[in-house]
Backbone as a printed PyTorch tensor [residue, N CA C, xyz], in Angstrom:
tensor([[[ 26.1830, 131.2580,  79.6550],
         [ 26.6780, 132.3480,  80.4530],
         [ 27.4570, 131.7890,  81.6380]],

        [[ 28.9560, 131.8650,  81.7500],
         [ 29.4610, 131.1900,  82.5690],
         [ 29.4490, 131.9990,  83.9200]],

        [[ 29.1580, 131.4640,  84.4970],
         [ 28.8360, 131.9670,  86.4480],
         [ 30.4720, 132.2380,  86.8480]],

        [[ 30.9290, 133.0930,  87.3740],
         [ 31.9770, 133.2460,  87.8690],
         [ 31.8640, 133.5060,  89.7460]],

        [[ 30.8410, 133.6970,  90.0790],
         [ 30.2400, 133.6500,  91.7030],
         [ 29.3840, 133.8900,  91.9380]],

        [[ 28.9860, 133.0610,  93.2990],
         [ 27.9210, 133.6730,  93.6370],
         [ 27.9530, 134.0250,  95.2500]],

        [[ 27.6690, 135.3390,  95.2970],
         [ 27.9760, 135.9610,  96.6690],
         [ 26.9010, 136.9030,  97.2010]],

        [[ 26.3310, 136.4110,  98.6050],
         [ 25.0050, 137.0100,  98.9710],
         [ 24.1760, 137.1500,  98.0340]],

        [[ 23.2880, 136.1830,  97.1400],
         [ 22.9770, 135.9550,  96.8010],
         [ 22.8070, 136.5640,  94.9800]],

        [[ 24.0690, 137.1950,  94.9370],
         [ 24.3620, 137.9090,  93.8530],
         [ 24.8570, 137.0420,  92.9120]],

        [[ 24.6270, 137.2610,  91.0830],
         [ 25.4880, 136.1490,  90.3460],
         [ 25.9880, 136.6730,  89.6180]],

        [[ 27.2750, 136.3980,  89.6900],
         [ 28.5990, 137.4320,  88.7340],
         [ 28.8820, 136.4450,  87.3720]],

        [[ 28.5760, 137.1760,  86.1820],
         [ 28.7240, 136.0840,  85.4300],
         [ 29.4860, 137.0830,  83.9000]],

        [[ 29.9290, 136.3540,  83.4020],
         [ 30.5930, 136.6210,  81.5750],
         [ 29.4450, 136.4210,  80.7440]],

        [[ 28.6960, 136.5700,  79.5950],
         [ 28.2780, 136.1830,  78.4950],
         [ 29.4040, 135.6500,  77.7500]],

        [[ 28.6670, 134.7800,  76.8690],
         [ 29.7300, 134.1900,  75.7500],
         [ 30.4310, 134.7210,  75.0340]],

        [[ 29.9490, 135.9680,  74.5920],
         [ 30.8190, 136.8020,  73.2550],
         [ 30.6340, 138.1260,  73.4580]],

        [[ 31.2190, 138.2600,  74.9840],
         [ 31.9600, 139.2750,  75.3650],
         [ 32.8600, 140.0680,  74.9520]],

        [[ 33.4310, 141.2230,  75.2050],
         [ 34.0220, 142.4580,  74.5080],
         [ 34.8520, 142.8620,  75.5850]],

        [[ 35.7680, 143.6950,  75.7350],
         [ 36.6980, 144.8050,  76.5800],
         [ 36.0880, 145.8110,  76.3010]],

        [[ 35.6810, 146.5500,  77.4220],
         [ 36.7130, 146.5210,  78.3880],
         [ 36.6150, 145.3680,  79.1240]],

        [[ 37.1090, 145.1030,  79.6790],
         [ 37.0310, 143.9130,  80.6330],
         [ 36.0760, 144.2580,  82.1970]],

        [[ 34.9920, 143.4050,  82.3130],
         [ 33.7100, 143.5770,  82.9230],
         [ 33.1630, 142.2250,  83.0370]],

        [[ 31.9610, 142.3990,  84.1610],
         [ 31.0340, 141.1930,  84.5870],
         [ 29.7930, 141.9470,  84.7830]],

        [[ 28.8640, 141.0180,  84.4170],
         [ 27.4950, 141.1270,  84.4330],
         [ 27.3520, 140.7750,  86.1720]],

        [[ 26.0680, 141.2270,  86.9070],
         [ 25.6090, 140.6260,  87.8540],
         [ 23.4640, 140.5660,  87.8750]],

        [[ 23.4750, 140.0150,  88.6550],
         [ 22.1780, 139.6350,  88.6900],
         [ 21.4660, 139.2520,  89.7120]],

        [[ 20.6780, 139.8350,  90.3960],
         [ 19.9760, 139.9760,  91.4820],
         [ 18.7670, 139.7800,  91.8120]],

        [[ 17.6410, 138.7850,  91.9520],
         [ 16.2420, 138.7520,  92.0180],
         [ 15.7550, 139.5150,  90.4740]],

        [[ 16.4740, 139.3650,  89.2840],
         [ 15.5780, 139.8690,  88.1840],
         [ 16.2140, 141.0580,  87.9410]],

        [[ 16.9750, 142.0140,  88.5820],
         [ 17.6710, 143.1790,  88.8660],
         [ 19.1700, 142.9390,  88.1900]],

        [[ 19.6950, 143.8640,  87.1100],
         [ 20.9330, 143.5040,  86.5530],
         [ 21.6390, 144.8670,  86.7630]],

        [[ 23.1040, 144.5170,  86.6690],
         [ 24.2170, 145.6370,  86.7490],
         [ 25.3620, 145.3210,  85.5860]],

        [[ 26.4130, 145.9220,  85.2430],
         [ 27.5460, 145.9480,  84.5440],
         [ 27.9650, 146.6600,  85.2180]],

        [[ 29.1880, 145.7650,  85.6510],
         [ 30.4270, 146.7810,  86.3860],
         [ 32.0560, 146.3210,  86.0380]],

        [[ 32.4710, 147.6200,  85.6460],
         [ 34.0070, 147.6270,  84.3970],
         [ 34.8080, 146.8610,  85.9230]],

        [[ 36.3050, 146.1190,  85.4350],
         [ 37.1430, 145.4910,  85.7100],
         [ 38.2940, 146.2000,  85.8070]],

        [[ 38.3840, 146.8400,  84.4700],
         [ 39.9810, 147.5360,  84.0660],
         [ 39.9420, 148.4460,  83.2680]],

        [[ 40.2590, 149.3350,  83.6460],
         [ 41.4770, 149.7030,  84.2580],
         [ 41.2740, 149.9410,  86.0160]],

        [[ 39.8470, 150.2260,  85.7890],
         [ 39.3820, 150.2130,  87.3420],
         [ 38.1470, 149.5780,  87.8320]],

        [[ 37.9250, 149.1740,  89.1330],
         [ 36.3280, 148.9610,  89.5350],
         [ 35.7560, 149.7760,  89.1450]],

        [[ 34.2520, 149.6690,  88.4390],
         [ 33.8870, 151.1710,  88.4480],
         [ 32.0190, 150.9290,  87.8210]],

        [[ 30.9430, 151.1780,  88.0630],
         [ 29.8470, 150.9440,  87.3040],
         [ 29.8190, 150.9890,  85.9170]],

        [[ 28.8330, 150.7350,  85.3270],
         [ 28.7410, 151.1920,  84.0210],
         [ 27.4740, 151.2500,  83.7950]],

        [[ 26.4160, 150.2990,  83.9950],
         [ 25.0540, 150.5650,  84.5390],
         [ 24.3620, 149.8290,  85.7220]],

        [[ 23.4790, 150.4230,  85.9580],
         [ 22.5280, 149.7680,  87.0660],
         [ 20.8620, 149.3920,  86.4400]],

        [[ 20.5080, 148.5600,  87.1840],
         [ 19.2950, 148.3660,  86.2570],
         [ 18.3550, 147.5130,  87.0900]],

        [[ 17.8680, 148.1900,  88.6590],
         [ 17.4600, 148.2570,  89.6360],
         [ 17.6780, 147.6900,  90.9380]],

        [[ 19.0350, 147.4390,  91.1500],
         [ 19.7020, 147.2080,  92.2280],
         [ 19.4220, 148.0440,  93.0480]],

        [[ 19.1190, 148.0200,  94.3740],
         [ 19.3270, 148.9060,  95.4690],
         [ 20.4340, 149.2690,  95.8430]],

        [[ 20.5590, 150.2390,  96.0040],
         [ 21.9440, 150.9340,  96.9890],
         [ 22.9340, 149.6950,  97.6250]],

        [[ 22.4380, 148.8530,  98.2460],
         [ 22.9810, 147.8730,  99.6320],
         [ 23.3360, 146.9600,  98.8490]],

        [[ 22.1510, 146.4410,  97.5940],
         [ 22.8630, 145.4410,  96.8700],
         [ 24.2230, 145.4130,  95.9120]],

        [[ 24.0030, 146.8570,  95.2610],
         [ 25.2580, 147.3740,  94.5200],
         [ 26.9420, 147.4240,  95.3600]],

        [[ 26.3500, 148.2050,  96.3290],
         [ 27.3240, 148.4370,  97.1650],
         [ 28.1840, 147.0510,  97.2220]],

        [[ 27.2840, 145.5600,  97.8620],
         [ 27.5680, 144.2700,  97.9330],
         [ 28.4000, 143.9940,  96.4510]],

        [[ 27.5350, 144.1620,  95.6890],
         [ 28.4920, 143.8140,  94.2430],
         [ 29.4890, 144.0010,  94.0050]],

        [[ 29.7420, 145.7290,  94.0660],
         [ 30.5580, 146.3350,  94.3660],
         [ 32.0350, 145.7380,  94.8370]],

        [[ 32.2230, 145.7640,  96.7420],
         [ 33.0330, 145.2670,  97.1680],
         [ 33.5410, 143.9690,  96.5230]],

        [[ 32.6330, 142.9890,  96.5690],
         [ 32.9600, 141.9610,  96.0530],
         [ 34.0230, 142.0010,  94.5810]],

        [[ 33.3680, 142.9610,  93.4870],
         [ 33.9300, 143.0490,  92.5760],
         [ 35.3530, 143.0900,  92.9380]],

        [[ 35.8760, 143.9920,  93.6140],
         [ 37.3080, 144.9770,  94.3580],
         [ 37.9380, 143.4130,  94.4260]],

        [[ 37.3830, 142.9450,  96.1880],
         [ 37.2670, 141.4870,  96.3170],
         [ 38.3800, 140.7260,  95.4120]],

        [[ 37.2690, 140.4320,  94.5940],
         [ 37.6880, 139.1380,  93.2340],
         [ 38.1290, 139.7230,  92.2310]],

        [[ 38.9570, 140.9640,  92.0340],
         [ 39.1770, 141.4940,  90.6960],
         [ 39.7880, 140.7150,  90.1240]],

        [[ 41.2670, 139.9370,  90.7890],
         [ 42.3050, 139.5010,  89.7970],
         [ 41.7880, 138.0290,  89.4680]],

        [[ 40.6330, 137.6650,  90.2350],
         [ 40.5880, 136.9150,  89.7080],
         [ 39.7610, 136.5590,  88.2350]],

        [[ 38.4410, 137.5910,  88.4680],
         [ 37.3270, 137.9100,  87.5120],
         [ 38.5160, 137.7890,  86.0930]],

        [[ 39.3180, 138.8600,  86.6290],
         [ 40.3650, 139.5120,  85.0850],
         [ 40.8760, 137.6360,  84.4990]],

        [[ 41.7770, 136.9820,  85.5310],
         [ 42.0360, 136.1110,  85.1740],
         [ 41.5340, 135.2680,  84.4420]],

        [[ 40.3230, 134.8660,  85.1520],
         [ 39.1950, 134.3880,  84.0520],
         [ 38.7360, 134.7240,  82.5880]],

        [[ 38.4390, 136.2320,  82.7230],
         [ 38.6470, 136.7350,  81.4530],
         [ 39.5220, 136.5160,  80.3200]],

        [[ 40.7610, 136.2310,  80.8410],
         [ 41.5720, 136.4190,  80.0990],
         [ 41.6720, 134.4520,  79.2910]],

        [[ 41.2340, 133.7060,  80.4330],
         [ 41.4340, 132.4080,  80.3220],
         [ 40.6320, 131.9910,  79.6560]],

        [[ 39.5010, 132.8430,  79.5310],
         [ 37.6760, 132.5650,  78.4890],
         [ 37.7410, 133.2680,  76.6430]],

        [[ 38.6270, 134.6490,  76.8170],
         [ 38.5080, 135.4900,  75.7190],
         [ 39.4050, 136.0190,  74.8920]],

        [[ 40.9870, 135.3740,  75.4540],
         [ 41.8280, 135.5130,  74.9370],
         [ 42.3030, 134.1300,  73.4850]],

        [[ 41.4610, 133.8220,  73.4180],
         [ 42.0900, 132.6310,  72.5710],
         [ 41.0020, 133.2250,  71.1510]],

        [[ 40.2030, 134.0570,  71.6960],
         [ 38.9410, 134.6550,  70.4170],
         [ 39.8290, 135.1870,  69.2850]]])
């Protein structure tokens, strides 16, 4: 599972055999999220993040979009 950041103690990461839409996993003290890339920032689930931590994810996501995408594209485009 390649780590793409780690921010306040959050870890933004790809699985290996990932799919589009284009998205990142995160991970929090045991606490997981999916949040879409593209066409927009946007949740997809939560899976006991607090409010403050999401929120954190969140921005960040906004943050690092082009780059997350970039990555994506540099990890899943050759599939």
């Amino acid at each position: 599972m390649p780590t793409l950041l780690i921010a306040f103690g959050i870890r933004f990461f790809f699985y290996l055999d990932e799919h589009e839409p284009i998205h990142v996993h995160i991970s929090y003290g045991g606490k997981k999220a999916k949040i879409e890339l593209a066409p927009q920032v946007r949740l997809v689930y939560n899976h006991g993040l607090k409010e403050q931590e999401l929120k954190k994810a969140l921005i960040t996501c906004e943050n690092y979009r082009d780059n997350f995408i970039a990555e994506w594209h540099k990890r899943f485009d050759d599939k």
